[in-house]
């Protein structure tokens, strides 16, 4: 690992820098707070320390882009923020709730209520129609069927695919599939949307459409978005860009 | 809950494996249902002869009519017992019958193959006593002749067993078939009925019967009749309700059929369960990312587990329904086999009772759950991080 001496100062500097990036005015409340987060993977006996002593604060309503070389730990960090995985050390607090203390079952429930997911490969259920895919997260709520279907259609309308409701994923283009995935991500009206390289598999035009949508979700619906990307054009749309290298924010 | 349509449609995406696995389960359900149907058919055929209002008497200690012998004077005593019904002329209603087995050449199989057929020597009043039996072709046998009538299930199955033909009762003693009767599907339909004296002279059984069947005044008279028969140990007789006797006779064969069917089902079902397991493991690993995504969206482990169990169950139900429907075809098949009680051949049919079919399909479904359990557990352990992997 790189020397320990730089760590505390550089993270402090980062935090200061981040606050500065924010669009001036009164500081928005911190929504996501990572303190001394460490993440180590074990491959058999061999330990791979991917994140170490990471401190990070993300304000409510931000559109964050995480960049950095391959293997730097971007996805690892995103997974922790999304509650998909747990930290090895340190803590993650989101809206004052400590994710690191939750059991896996509690995190699953928390995810279903607080996080919308957008994946690089869309991850739609191939056998379900667009509307059924969008409705999926609502099956974890107590909403009646008619209301679920109504909300799924509303979400599809937001991404401009209402008329494709009964199409299956294989009948849609990549860009359209990703828009269906976005509809699925917002249908439960979560606070946070996480996206791991959402435009990674798309051509420029489709990618721009997706980014446009994300900006709209951020601006008009007030979603806090955390997006991992390699694409500088994508990062440009974000309100805050952070760079990760070897598990450290730079 | 994850919608069932997700599982059902996923099954149809993998058509070939789904069909192959379903067929494995179909086969087991088919064998299970068919053997149960046959067992039920055996009970129906063997057990349906006899009425609760009839008393049936054999030599004490005899298991079957074949091994029972009662002297003629005793027959009169039995007829005179309390509870026995009398006809308009004041005669006791009953028949003394003698039963033997004939080896006859089968038709339609390997040339020269012989099989046993039950020959029942009956008195002149047999057809008027056994109301359930009636001629469907030909005419009644003339008393005191070597004419016989045969049950309809024997017709054309053996050499000489056809209207107008003859067969050998014993060397150089020919009998001719003059009539065909039916008897409500009971085992009598697999018998030859001849004059009782024909059996007695041909087989040297003068003055003997195998059993005596009497009509009782009412079902309630049976206990009095039975105690009259069995109270005097010197008589050496045992009495049954006629239907109970036949039911007991059917048990051995019915159990054998159930047991053989059960043994086949057991081994086949191991294969079918393993087949379902392999299929479901393949499904789980193929859909790792889908499952990871469901987990990421917040579906719990138990939900994933039940979803895959349900999928295996549906898969097995599809197969099971196929198997059960196919087994219905067996009701068209007649099946000849040895009757354990008389060592003679008897023809059974498969009885397609709805409860047998429903139970077989459900057992098929359970095999799906058995095979799907481990794969479903593996699916439920899928990490939500899998959703993010490429
Ligand atoms: N489950 C795991 N087990 C072991 N090592 C892992 C695991 N997940 C990630 N790693 C390792 O952690 C490091 C960071 O991985 P991560 O996926 O976070 O990188 P990334 O920045 O998202 O890279 P990319 O841009 O290629 O997606 C890599 O060295 C990777 O090999
Ligand atoms: Mg990554």
mmCIF file of C-alpha atoms and ligand atoms in Angstrom, chain A residues 71 73-76 120 196-197 228 230, chain B residues 388 390, ligand 2:
data_model
loop_
_atom_site.group_PDB
_atom_site.id
_atom_site.type_symbol
_atom_site.label_atom_id
_atom_site.label_comp_id
_atom_site.label_asym_id
_atom_site.label_seq_id
_atom_site.Cartn_x
_atom_site.Cartn_y
_atom_site.Cartn_z
ATOM 1 C CA UNK A 71 -9.563 -2.062 -10.502
ATOM 2 C CA UNK A 73 -12.370 0.096 -6.345
ATOM 3 C CA UNK A 74 -15.153 2.192 -7.892
ATOM 4 C CA UNK A 75 -17.671 -0.619 -8.061
ATOM 5 C CA UNK A 76 -16.661 -1.808 -4.622
ATOM 6 C CA UNK A 120 -24.180 -1.404 -17.099
ATOM 7 C CA UNK A 196 -22.411 1.476 -12.427
ATOM 8 C CA UNK A 197 -21.242 2.550 -15.878
ATOM 9 C CA UNK A 228 -19.462 5.174 -11.707
ATOM 10 C CA UNK A 230 -15.192 5.836 -17.477
ATOM 11 C CA UNK B 388 -23.032 -5.829 -10.751
ATOM 12 C CA UNK B 390 -20.373 -8.773 -15.977
HETATM 13 MG MG1 LIG C 2 -16.496 -1.640 -11.824
#
